Amino acid sequence: MSEAAALPGQPRGGVLSGPATSRAVNVLAPNASPMTLDGTNTWIVAEPDSDLAVVIDPGPLDDTHLRAVIDTAERAGRRIALTLLTHGHPDHAEGAARFAELTRTKVRALDPALRLGDEGLTAGDVVTTGGLELRVVPTPGHTADSLSFHLPADRAVLTGDTILGRGTTVVAHPDGRLGDYLDSLRRLRSLTVDDGVHTVLPGHGPVLDDAQGAVEFYLAHRAHRLAQVETAVEAGHRTASEVVAQVYADVDRSLWPAAELSVLAQLEYLGEHGLI
Ligand SMILES: [Zn+2]
């Protein structure tokens, strides 16, 4: 779910569909829109010599797409053994139950309502399937249930909607909270600085080959927007829609409803910190 389809200055690169790292292959879902960019990235992740694969975010309920994911894994000689969700938005999770049925896999997610099977996902969990290692990183803010998955062997992180391959993401108020989101970005920054993560495998848009640059861009963008919202409020714009019209004048109007959610999250943050 994207707030801005294109902003200047962000890093770019990588593939939209197909292999992205040694262990991660993307199958792009056919649900492109202003909010989902080119469509949802469904990631198949596996150790190079393993016949077992993990799928992250099956995507929308679209049988053709779900079967394309299975076919892609099978063509590489792999069986899908587990399904994981970065968060519960329908463009990522709606197809999960059907996908689990087709693959006879369990679905693990932070939100118990999204799980199929007895295992959830919590901070610090390490998923090990067929020798693969995926570390669960809590990244709330876009939604309360947002997770990222650190793939240390490829120095990569799968970020769902926390960092997108293009534009910036929505802090989906009231479920998403800006303070949480900023903490999550700092957590991802420490993965790039302390753990050598280079590559962002996002939930939408192209792969980013400068993970630290992407995180720094997101942090700077958030600080800039927050200052703009504060200025708009000081100038007398009180409602979220008035603030959007001021602050997001450069963004396509089809994205204003999403921007309004981010503005509500920013107004809440500014209020909680005594800044307005
Ligand atoms: Zn989302």
PDB file of C-alpha atoms and ligand atoms in Angstrom:
ATOM      1  CA  MET A   1       0.000   0.000   0.000  1.00  0.00           C
ATOM      2  CA  SER A   2       1.780   3.092  -1.237  1.00  0.00           C
ATOM      3  CA  GLU A   3       1.297   6.725  -0.361  1.00  0.00           C
ATOM      4  CA  ALA A   4       3.237   8.166  -3.266  1.00  0.00           C
ATOM      5  CA  ALA A   5       3.767   6.451  -6.606  1.00  0.00           C
ATOM      6  CA  ALA A   6       6.954   8.310  -7.369  1.00  0.00           C
ATOM      7  CA  LEU A   7       9.123  10.638  -5.387  1.00  0.00           C
ATOM      8  CA  PRO A   8      12.433  12.063  -6.512  1.00  0.00           C
ATOM      9  CA  GLY A   9      15.715  10.933  -5.087  1.00  0.00           C
ATOM     10  CA  GLN A  10      15.099   7.424  -3.903  1.00  0.00           C
ATOM     11  CA  PRO A  11      17.420   4.603  -4.860  1.00  0.00           C
ATOM     12  CA  ARG A  12      16.292   2.161  -7.528  1.00  0.00           C
ATOM     13  CA  GLY A  13      17.348  -1.065  -9.108  1.00  0.00           C
ATOM     14  CA  GLY A  14      16.714  -4.761  -9.321  1.00  0.00           C
ATOM     15  CA  VAL A  15      14.097  -6.979 -10.842  1.00  0.00           C
ATOM     16  CA  LEU A  16      10.306  -6.866 -10.755  1.00  0.00           C
ATOM     17  CA  SER A  17       9.769 -10.559 -11.453  1.00  0.00           C
ATOM     18  CA  GLY A  18      12.225 -13.458 -11.397  1.00  0.00           C
ATOM     19  CA  PRO A  19      15.381 -14.197  -9.373  1.00  0.00           C
ATOM     20  CA  ALA A  20      16.541 -11.317  -7.171  1.00  0.00           C
ATOM     21  CA  THR A  21      19.215 -12.924  -4.979  1.00  0.00           C
ATOM     22  CA  SER A  22      20.691 -16.444  -4.770  1.00  0.00           C
ATOM     23  CA  ARG A  23      17.797 -17.513  -2.566  1.00  0.00           C
ATOM     24  CA  ALA A  24      14.836 -15.258  -3.458  1.00  0.00           C
ATOM     25  CA  VAL A  25      12.651 -15.339  -6.570  1.00  0.00           C
ATOM     26  CA  ASN A  26       9.734 -12.978  -7.148  1.00  0.00           C
ATOM     27  CA  VAL A  27       6.452 -13.889  -8.812  1.00  0.00           C
ATOM     28  CA  LEU A  28       4.625 -10.631  -9.492  1.00  0.00           C
ATOM     29  CA  ALA A  29       0.872 -10.736  -8.816  1.00  0.00           C
ATOM     30  CA  PRO A  30      -1.417  -9.214 -11.477  1.00  0.00           C
ATOM     31  CA  ASN A  31      -2.905  -6.585  -9.149  1.00  0.00           C
ATOM     32  CA  ALA A  32      -1.156  -3.392 -10.241  1.00  0.00           C
ATOM     33  CA  SER A  33      -2.782  -0.149  -9.064  1.00  0.00           C
ATOM     34  CA  PRO A  34      -1.725   3.258  -7.740  1.00  0.00           C
ATOM     35  CA  MET A  35      -1.764   1.705  -4.256  1.00  0.00           C
ATOM     36  CA  THR A  36       0.060  -1.526  -5.117  1.00  0.00           C
ATOM     37  CA  LEU A  37       2.528  -0.152  -7.706  1.00  0.00           C
ATOM     38  CA  ASP A  38       3.320  -2.938 -10.218  1.00  0.00           C
ATOM     39  CA  GLY A  39       1.450  -5.496  -8.112  1.00  0.00           C
ATOM     40  CA  THR A  40       2.274  -7.553  -5.044  1.00  0.00           C
ATOM     41  CA  ASN A  41       5.640  -9.298  -4.932  1.00  0.00           C
ATOM     42  CA  THR A  42       5.179 -12.923  -3.892  1.00  0.00           C
ATOM     43  CA  TRP A  43       8.580 -14.181  -2.764  1.00  0.00           C
ATOM     44  CA  ILE A  44       9.764 -17.779  -3.045  1.00  0.00           C
ATOM     45  CA  VAL A  45      12.811 -18.275  -0.816  1.00  0.00           C
ATOM     46  CA  ALA A  46      14.965 -21.415  -0.645  1.00  0.00           C
ATOM     47  CA  GLU A  47      18.502 -22.605  -0.006  1.00  0.00           C
ATOM     48  CA  PRO A  48      20.240 -23.142  -3.370  1.00  0.00           C
ATOM     49  CA  ASP A  49      20.619 -26.911  -2.878  1.00  0.00           C
ATOM     50  CA  SER A  50      17.291 -27.529  -1.121  1.00  0.00           C
ATOM     51  CA  ASP A  51      14.121 -29.068  -2.495  1.00  0.00           C
ATOM     52  CA  LEU A  52      12.014 -27.149   0.043  1.00  0.00           C
ATOM     53  CA  ALA A  53      10.880 -23.531  -0.349  1.00  0.00           C
ATOM     54  CA  VAL A  54       9.154 -20.896   1.798  1.00  0.00           C
ATOM     55  CA  VAL A  55       6.638 -18.513   0.249  1.00  0.00           C
ATOM     56  CA  ILE A  56       6.214 -15.019   1.687  1.00  0.00           C
ATOM     57  CA  ASP A  57       2.936 -13.219   0.887  1.00  0.00           C
ATOM     58  CA  PRO A  58       0.911 -15.350  -1.547  1.00  0.00           C
ATOM     59  CA  GLY A  59      -0.887 -12.134  -2.510  1.00  0.00           C
ATOM     60  CA  PRO A  60      -4.473 -11.605  -3.665  1.00  0.00           C
ATOM     61  CA  LEU A  61      -6.995 -14.416  -4.040  1.00  0.00           C
ATOM     62  CA  ASP A  62      -6.214 -15.137  -7.682  1.00  0.00           C
ATOM     63  CA  ASP A  63      -5.898 -18.811  -8.591  1.00  0.00           C
ATOM     64  CA  THR A  64      -3.824 -18.121 -11.716  1.00  0.00           C
ATOM     65  CA  HIS A  65      -1.270 -16.236  -9.648  1.00  0.00           C
ATOM     66  CA  LEU A  66      -1.229 -18.785  -6.835  1.00  0.00           C
ATOM     67  CA  ARG A  67      -0.680 -21.600  -9.332  1.00  0.00           C
ATOM     68  CA  ALA A  68       2.069 -19.589 -11.058  1.00  0.00           C
ATOM     69  CA  VAL A  69       3.866 -19.390  -7.703  1.00  0.00           C
ATOM     70  CA  ILE A  70       3.617 -23.161  -7.261  1.00  0.00           C
ATOM     71  CA  ASP A  71       4.721 -23.788 -10.868  1.00  0.00           C
ATOM     72  CA  THR A  72       7.743 -21.508 -10.444  1.00  0.00           C
ATOM     73  CA  ALA A  73       8.854 -23.427  -7.364  1.00  0.00           C
ATOM     74  CA  GLU A  74       8.227 -26.806  -9.003  1.00  0.00           C
ATOM     75  CA  ARG A  75      10.147 -25.879 -12.142  1.00  0.00           C
ATOM     76  CA  ALA A  76      13.132 -25.261  -9.860  1.00  0.00           C
ATOM     77  CA  GLY A  77      12.608 -28.729  -8.358  1.00  0.00           C
ATOM     78  CA  ARG A  78      11.151 -27.448  -5.117  1.00  0.00           C
ATOM     79  CA  ARG A  79       8.137 -28.157  -2.969  1.00  0.00           C
ATOM     80  CA  ILE A  80       6.595 -25.304  -1.008  1.00  0.00           C
ATOM     81  CA  ALA A  81       6.816 -26.266   2.663  1.00  0.00           C
ATOM     82  CA  LEU A  82       5.647 -23.137   4.493  1.00  0.00           C
ATOM     83  CA  THR A  83       3.761 -19.890   3.916  1.00  0.00           C
ATOM     84  CA  LEU A  84       4.606 -16.676   5.793  1.00  0.00           C
ATOM     85  CA  LEU A  85       2.844 -13.298   5.846  1.00  0.00           C
ATOM     86  CA  THR A  86       4.446  -9.871   6.289  1.00  0.00           C
ATOM     87  CA  HIS A  87       1.057  -8.448   7.370  1.00  0.00           C
ATOM     88  CA  GLY A  88      -2.663  -8.887   6.885  1.00  0.00           C
ATOM     89  CA  HIS A  89      -3.545  -6.434   4.099  1.00  0.00           C
ATOM     90  CA  PRO A  90      -5.571  -8.278   1.439  1.00  0.00           C
ATOM     91  CA  ASP A  91      -3.120  -7.597  -1.388  1.00  0.00           C
ATOM     92  CA  HIS A  92      -0.613  -9.714   0.589  1.00  0.00           C
ATOM     93  CA  ALA A  93      -2.759 -12.129   2.584  1.00  0.00           C
ATOM     94  CA  GLU A  94      -6.132 -12.612   0.898  1.00  0.00           C
ATOM     95  CA  GLY A  95      -4.906 -15.617  -1.113  1.00  0.00           C
ATOM     96  CA  ALA A  96      -3.117 -17.248   1.845  1.00  0.00           C
ATOM     97  CA  ALA A  97      -5.846 -19.709   2.856  1.00  0.00           C
ATOM     98  CA  ARG A  98      -6.358 -20.880  -0.744  1.00  0.00           C
ATOM     99  CA  PHE A  99      -2.601 -21.095  -1.261  1.00  0.00           C
ATOM    100  CA  ALA A 100      -2.257 -23.153   1.921  1.00  0.00           C
ATOM    101  CA  GLU A 101      -4.962 -25.475   0.608  1.00  0.00           C
ATOM    102  CA  LEU A 102      -3.215 -25.879  -2.763  1.00  0.00           C
ATOM    103  CA  THR A 103       0.198 -26.503  -1.180  1.00  0.00           C
ATOM    104  CA  ARG A 104      -0.954 -28.219   2.032  1.00  0.00           C
ATOM    105  CA  THR A 105       1.224 -25.808   3.988  1.00  0.00           C
ATOM    106  CA  LYS A 106       0.700 -23.961   7.236  1.00  0.00           C
ATOM    107  CA  VAL A 107       0.458 -20.180   7.315  1.00  0.00           C
ATOM    108  CA  ARG A 108       2.490 -18.332   9.925  1.00  0.00           C
ATOM    109  CA  ALA A 109       1.826 -14.659  10.724  1.00  0.00           C
ATOM    110  CA  LEU A 110       2.002 -12.296  13.680  1.00  0.00           C
ATOM    111  CA  ASP A 111      -1.791 -11.859  13.775  1.00  0.00           C
ATOM    112  CA  PRO A 112      -3.395 -15.055  15.139  1.00  0.00           C
ATOM    113  CA  ALA A 113      -6.433 -14.445  12.903  1.00  0.00           C
ATOM    114  CA  LEU A 114      -4.264 -14.973   9.813  1.00  0.00           C
ATOM    115  CA  ARG A 115      -2.587 -18.187  10.930  1.00  0.00           C
ATOM    116  CA  LEU A 116      -3.381 -21.653   9.661  1.00  0.00           C
ATOM    117  CA  GLY A 117      -1.820 -24.204  11.954  1.00  0.00           C
ATOM    118  CA  ASP A 118      -0.541 -23.929  15.466  1.00  0.00           C
ATOM    119  CA  GLU A 119       2.551 -21.770  14.936  1.00  0.00           C
ATOM    120  CA  GLY A 120       2.647 -17.979  14.866  1.00  0.00           C
ATOM    121  CA  LEU A 121       5.539 -15.637  14.315  1.00  0.00           C
ATOM    122  CA  THR A 122       7.086 -13.390  16.934  1.00  0.00           C
ATOM    123  CA  ALA A 123      10.106 -11.142  17.224  1.00  0.00           C
ATOM    124  CA  GLY A 124      13.329 -13.102  17.227  1.00  0.00           C
ATOM    125  CA  ASP A 125      11.843 -16.290  15.756  1.00  0.00           C
ATOM    126  CA  VAL A 126      14.115 -17.978  13.257  1.00  0.00           C
ATOM    127  CA  VAL A 127      12.421 -19.929  10.476  1.00  0.00           C
ATOM    128  CA  THR A 128      14.569 -22.834   9.271  1.00  0.00           C
ATOM    129  CA  THR A 129      13.157 -24.755   6.347  1.00  0.00           C
ATOM    130  CA  GLY A 130      15.374 -26.913   4.172  1.00  0.00           C
ATOM    131  CA  GLY A 131      18.481 -25.270   5.637  1.00  0.00           C
ATOM    132  CA  LEU A 132      17.187 -21.770   4.952  1.00  0.00           C
ATOM    133  CA  GLU A 133      17.494 -19.204   7.749  1.00  0.00           C
ATOM    134  CA  LEU A 134      14.956 -16.395   7.986  1.00  0.00           C
ATOM    135  CA  ARG A 135      14.993 -14.191  11.081  1.00  0.00           C
ATOM    136  CA  VAL A 136      11.741 -12.502  12.063  1.00  0.00           C
ATOM    137  CA  VAL A 137      12.124  -8.746  12.579  1.00  0.00           C
ATOM    138  CA  PRO A 138       9.168  -6.862  14.072  1.00  0.00           C
ATOM    139  CA  THR A 139       8.475  -3.763  11.964  1.00  0.00           C
ATOM    140  CA  PRO A 140       5.109  -2.343  13.085  1.00  0.00           C
ATOM    141  CA  GLY A 141       3.983   1.039  11.792  1.00  0.00           C
ATOM    142  CA  HIS A 142       2.528   0.473   8.322  1.00  0.00           C
ATOM    143  CA  THR A 143       0.214  -1.844  10.265  1.00  0.00           C
ATOM    144  CA  ALA A 144       0.474  -3.111  13.835  1.00  0.00           C
ATOM    145  CA  ASP A 145       1.150  -6.648  12.581  1.00  0.00           C
ATOM    146  CA  SER A 146       3.903  -5.829  10.065  1.00  0.00           C
ATOM    147  CA  LEU A 147       6.975  -8.071  10.052  1.00  0.00           C
ATOM    148  CA  SER A 148      10.147  -8.135   8.006  1.00  0.00           C
ATOM    149  CA  PHE A 149      12.270 -11.215   7.333  1.00  0.00           C
ATOM    150  CA  HIS A 150      16.069 -11.020   7.462  1.00  0.00           C
ATOM    151  CA  LEU A 151      17.763 -13.404   5.045  1.00  0.00           C
ATOM    152  CA  PRO A 152      21.347 -13.231   6.344  1.00  0.00           C
ATOM    153  CA  ALA A 153      22.856 -15.613   3.771  1.00  0.00           C
ATOM    154  CA  ASP A 154      21.926 -13.161   0.988  1.00  0.00           C
ATOM    155  CA  ARG A 155      22.485 -10.033   3.122  1.00  0.00           C
ATOM    156  CA  ALA A 156      18.879  -9.174   2.287  1.00  0.00           C
ATOM    157  CA  VAL A 157      15.679  -8.235   4.097  1.00  0.00           C
ATOM    158  CA  LEU A 158      12.114  -8.844   2.942  1.00  0.00           C
ATOM    159  CA  THR A 159      10.229  -5.758   4.082  1.00  0.00           C
ATOM    160  CA  GLY A 160       6.592  -6.242   3.019  1.00  0.00           C
ATOM    161  CA  ASP A 161       5.078  -2.751   2.936  1.00  0.00           C
ATOM    162  CA  THR A 162       7.460  -1.266   5.517  1.00  0.00           C
ATOM    163  CA  ILE A 163       9.838  -0.256   2.715  1.00  0.00           C
ATOM    164  CA  LEU A 164       8.657  -0.299  -0.896  1.00  0.00           C
ATOM    165  CA  GLY A 165      10.734  -0.503  -4.054  1.00  0.00           C
ATOM    166  CA  ARG A 166       9.383   2.850  -5.211  1.00  0.00           C
ATOM    167  CA  GLY A 167       7.744   5.775  -3.433  1.00  0.00           C
ATOM    168  CA  THR A 168       6.987   5.657   0.276  1.00  0.00           C
ATOM    169  CA  THR A 169       4.525   3.686   2.321  1.00  0.00           C
ATOM    170  CA  VAL A 170       1.367   4.576   4.229  1.00  0.00           C
ATOM    171  CA  VAL A 171       1.249   4.657   7.992  1.00  0.00           C
ATOM    172  CA  ALA A 172      -2.255   3.190   8.047  1.00  0.00           C
ATOM    173  CA  HIS A 173      -3.850   5.034  10.990  1.00  0.00           C
ATOM    174  CA  PRO A 174      -5.273   3.999  13.431  1.00  0.00           C
ATOM    175  CA  ASP A 175      -3.759   0.499  13.200  1.00  0.00           C
ATOM    176  CA  GLY A 176      -0.431   1.884  12.018  1.00  0.00           C
ATOM    177  CA  ARG A 177       1.386   4.334  14.310  1.00  0.00           C
ATOM    178  CA  LEU A 178       4.126   6.748  13.298  1.00  0.00           C
ATOM    179  CA  GLY A 179       6.253   6.281  16.446  1.00  0.00           C
ATOM    180  CA  ASP A 180       6.278   2.527  15.836  1.00  0.00           C
ATOM    181  CA  TYR A 181       7.106   3.092  12.182  1.00  0.00           C
ATOM    182  CA  LEU A 182      10.105   5.311  12.943  1.00  0.00           C
ATOM    183  CA  ASP A 183      11.370   2.724  15.457  1.00  0.00           C
ATOM    184  CA  SER A 184      10.970   0.034  12.775  1.00  0.00           C
ATOM    185  CA  LEU A 185      12.956   2.058  10.241  1.00  0.00           C
ATOM    186  CA  ARG A 186      15.726   2.477  12.819  1.00  0.00           C
ATOM    187  CA  ARG A 187      15.641  -1.273  13.458  1.00  0.00           C
ATOM    188  CA  LEU A 188      16.048  -1.871   9.713  1.00  0.00           C
ATOM    189  CA  ARG A 189      18.852   0.691   9.605  1.00  0.00           C
ATOM    190  CA  SER A 190      20.710  -1.263  12.258  1.00  0.00           C
ATOM    191  CA  LEU A 191      20.348  -4.392  10.103  1.00  0.00           C
ATOM    192  CA  THR A 192      22.109  -2.534   7.307  1.00  0.00           C
ATOM    193  CA  VAL A 193      24.798  -1.019   9.549  1.00  0.00           C
ATOM    194  CA  ASP A 194      25.430  -3.851  12.037  1.00  0.00           C
ATOM    195  CA  ASP A 195      24.446  -6.956  10.043  1.00  0.00           C
ATOM    196  CA  GLY A 196      25.606  -5.983   6.564  1.00  0.00           C
ATOM    197  CA  VAL A 197      22.217  -6.110   4.864  1.00  0.00           C
ATOM    198  CA  HIS A 198      22.569  -4.678   1.357  1.00  0.00           C
ATOM    199  CA  THR A 199      19.369  -5.639  -0.431  1.00  0.00           C
ATOM    200  CA  VAL A 200      15.713  -4.789   0.172  1.00  0.00           C
ATOM    201  CA  LEU A 201      13.212  -7.280  -1.234  1.00  0.00           C
ATOM    202  CA  PRO A 202      10.021  -5.215  -0.942  1.00  0.00           C
ATOM    203  CA  GLY A 203       6.340  -6.159  -1.009  1.00  0.00           C
ATOM    204  CA  HIS A 204       5.809  -3.923  -4.050  1.00  0.00           C
ATOM    205  CA  GLY A 205       8.126  -2.405  -6.648  1.00  0.00           C
ATOM    206  CA  PRO A 206      11.681  -3.254  -7.652  1.00  0.00           C
ATOM    207  CA  VAL A 207      14.467  -4.677  -5.521  1.00  0.00           C
ATOM    208  CA  LEU A 208      16.679  -2.036  -3.897  1.00  0.00           C
ATOM    209  CA  ASP A 209      20.405  -2.672  -3.919  1.00  0.00           C
ATOM    210  CA  ASP A 210      21.260   0.073  -1.428  1.00  0.00           C
ATOM    211  CA  ALA A 211      19.328  -0.928   1.669  1.00  0.00           C
ATOM    212  CA  GLN A 212      20.962   1.628   3.933  1.00  0.00           C
ATOM    213  CA  GLY A 213      20.300   4.401   1.415  1.00  0.00           C
ATOM    214  CA  ALA A 214      16.658   3.328   1.205  1.00  0.00           C
ATOM    215  CA  VAL A 215      16.213   3.390   4.984  1.00  0.00           C
ATOM    216  CA  GLU A 216      17.921   6.775   5.267  1.00  0.00           C
ATOM    217  CA  PHE A 217      15.682   8.092   2.483  1.00  0.00           C
ATOM    218  CA  TYR A 218      12.565   6.841   4.294  1.00  0.00           C
ATOM    219  CA  LEU A 219      13.675   8.379   7.606  1.00  0.00           C
ATOM    220  CA  ALA A 220      14.453  11.708   5.917  1.00  0.00           C
ATOM    221  CA  HIS A 221      11.159  11.625   4.025  1.00  0.00           C
ATOM    222  CA  ARG A 222       9.213  10.985   7.249  1.00  0.00           C
ATOM    223  CA  ALA A 223      10.994  13.831   9.064  1.00  0.00           C
ATOM    224  CA  HIS A 224      10.316  16.150   6.111  1.00  0.00           C
ATOM    225  CA  ARG A 225       6.615  15.244   5.937  1.00  0.00           C
ATOM    226  CA  LEU A 226       6.257  15.601   9.703  1.00  0.00           C
ATOM    227  CA  ALA A 227       7.736  19.105   9.579  1.00  0.00           C
ATOM    228  CA  GLN A 228       5.381  19.976   6.705  1.00  0.00           C
ATOM    229  CA  VAL A 229       2.359  18.717   8.663  1.00  0.00           C
ATOM    230  CA  GLU A 230       3.443  20.689  11.733  1.00  0.00           C
ATOM    231  CA  THR A 231       3.806  23.831   9.599  1.00  0.00           C
ATOM    232  CA  ALA A 232       0.389  23.281   7.996  1.00  0.00           C
ATOM    233  CA  VAL A 233      -1.234  22.962  11.428  1.00  0.00           C
ATOM    234  CA  GLU A 234       0.539  26.095  12.646  1.00  0.00           C
ATOM    235  CA  ALA A 235      -0.829  27.880   9.558  1.00  0.00           C
ATOM    236  CA  GLY A 236      -4.350  27.018  10.697  1.00  0.00           C
ATOM    237  CA  HIS A 237      -5.126  23.853   8.729  1.00  0.00           C
ATOM    238  CA  ARG A 238      -6.901  21.695  11.266  1.00  0.00           C
ATOM    239  CA  THR A 239      -8.504  18.707   9.583  1.00  0.00           C
ATOM    240  CA  ALA A 240      -6.601  15.851   7.983  1.00  0.00           C
ATOM    241  CA  SER A 241      -8.100  16.611   4.572  1.00  0.00           C
ATOM    242  CA  GLU A 242      -6.996  20.271   4.799  1.00  0.00           C
ATOM    243  CA  VAL A 243      -3.493  19.176   5.741  1.00  0.00           C
ATOM    244  CA  VAL A 244      -3.375  16.660   2.869  1.00  0.00           C
ATOM    245  CA  ALA A 245      -4.351  19.354   0.374  1.00  0.00           C
ATOM    246  CA  GLN A 246      -1.440  21.473   1.634  1.00  0.00           C
ATOM    247  CA  VAL A 247       1.258  18.884   2.213  1.00  0.00           C
ATOM    248  CA  TYR A 248       0.483  16.365  -0.527  1.00  0.00           C
ATOM    249  CA  ALA A 249      -0.244  18.880  -3.282  1.00  0.00           C
ATOM    250  CA  ASP A 250       2.595  17.278  -5.306  1.00  0.00           C
ATOM    251  CA  VAL A 251       1.094  13.781  -5.064  1.00  0.00           C
ATOM    252  CA  ASP A 252      -1.549  12.379  -7.431  1.00  0.00           C
ATOM    253  CA  ARG A 253      -5.051  12.851  -6.011  1.00  0.00           C
ATOM    254  CA  SER A 254      -5.847   9.147  -6.324  1.00  0.00           C
ATOM    255  CA  LEU A 255      -3.387   8.673  -3.437  1.00  0.00           C
ATOM    256  CA  TRP A 256      -4.886  11.361  -1.175  1.00  0.00           C
ATOM    257  CA  PRO A 257      -7.173   8.965   0.743  1.00  0.00           C
ATOM    258  CA  ALA A 258      -4.079   6.932   1.670  1.00  0.00           C
ATOM    259  CA  ALA A 259      -2.149  10.112   2.428  1.00  0.00           C
ATOM    260  CA  GLU A 260      -4.966  11.110   4.789  1.00  0.00           C
ATOM    261  CA  LEU A 261      -4.284   7.990   6.870  1.00  0.00           C
ATOM    262  CA  SER A 262      -0.616   8.967   7.106  1.00  0.00           C
ATOM    263  CA  VAL A 263      -1.599  12.541   8.055  1.00  0.00           C
ATOM    264  CA  LEU A 264      -3.874  11.240  10.809  1.00  0.00           C
ATOM    265  CA  ALA A 265      -0.950   9.158  12.097  1.00  0.00           C
ATOM    266  CA  GLN A 266       1.300  12.229  11.970  1.00  0.00           C
ATOM    267  CA  LEU A 267      -1.258  14.435  13.766  1.00  0.00           C
ATOM    268  CA  GLU A 268      -1.560  11.753  16.456  1.00  0.00           C
ATOM    269  CA  TYR A 269       2.236  11.609  16.794  1.00  0.00           C
ATOM    270  CA  LEU A 270       2.595  15.406  16.988  1.00  0.00           C
ATOM    271  CA  GLY A 271      -0.181  15.565  19.597  1.00  0.00           C
ATOM    272  CA  GLU A 272       1.338  12.809  21.709  1.00  0.00           C
ATOM    273  CA  HIS A 273       4.700  14.581  21.668  1.00  0.00           C
ATOM    274  CA  GLY A 274       3.170  17.958  22.596  1.00  0.00           C
ATOM    275  CA  LEU A 275       4.271  19.458  19.288  1.00  0.00           C
ATOM    276  CA  ILE A 276       0.828  20.743  18.244  1.00  0.00           C
TER     277      ILE A 276
HETATM  278 ZN    ZN B   1      -0.014  -3.177   3.399  1.00  0.00          ZN
END
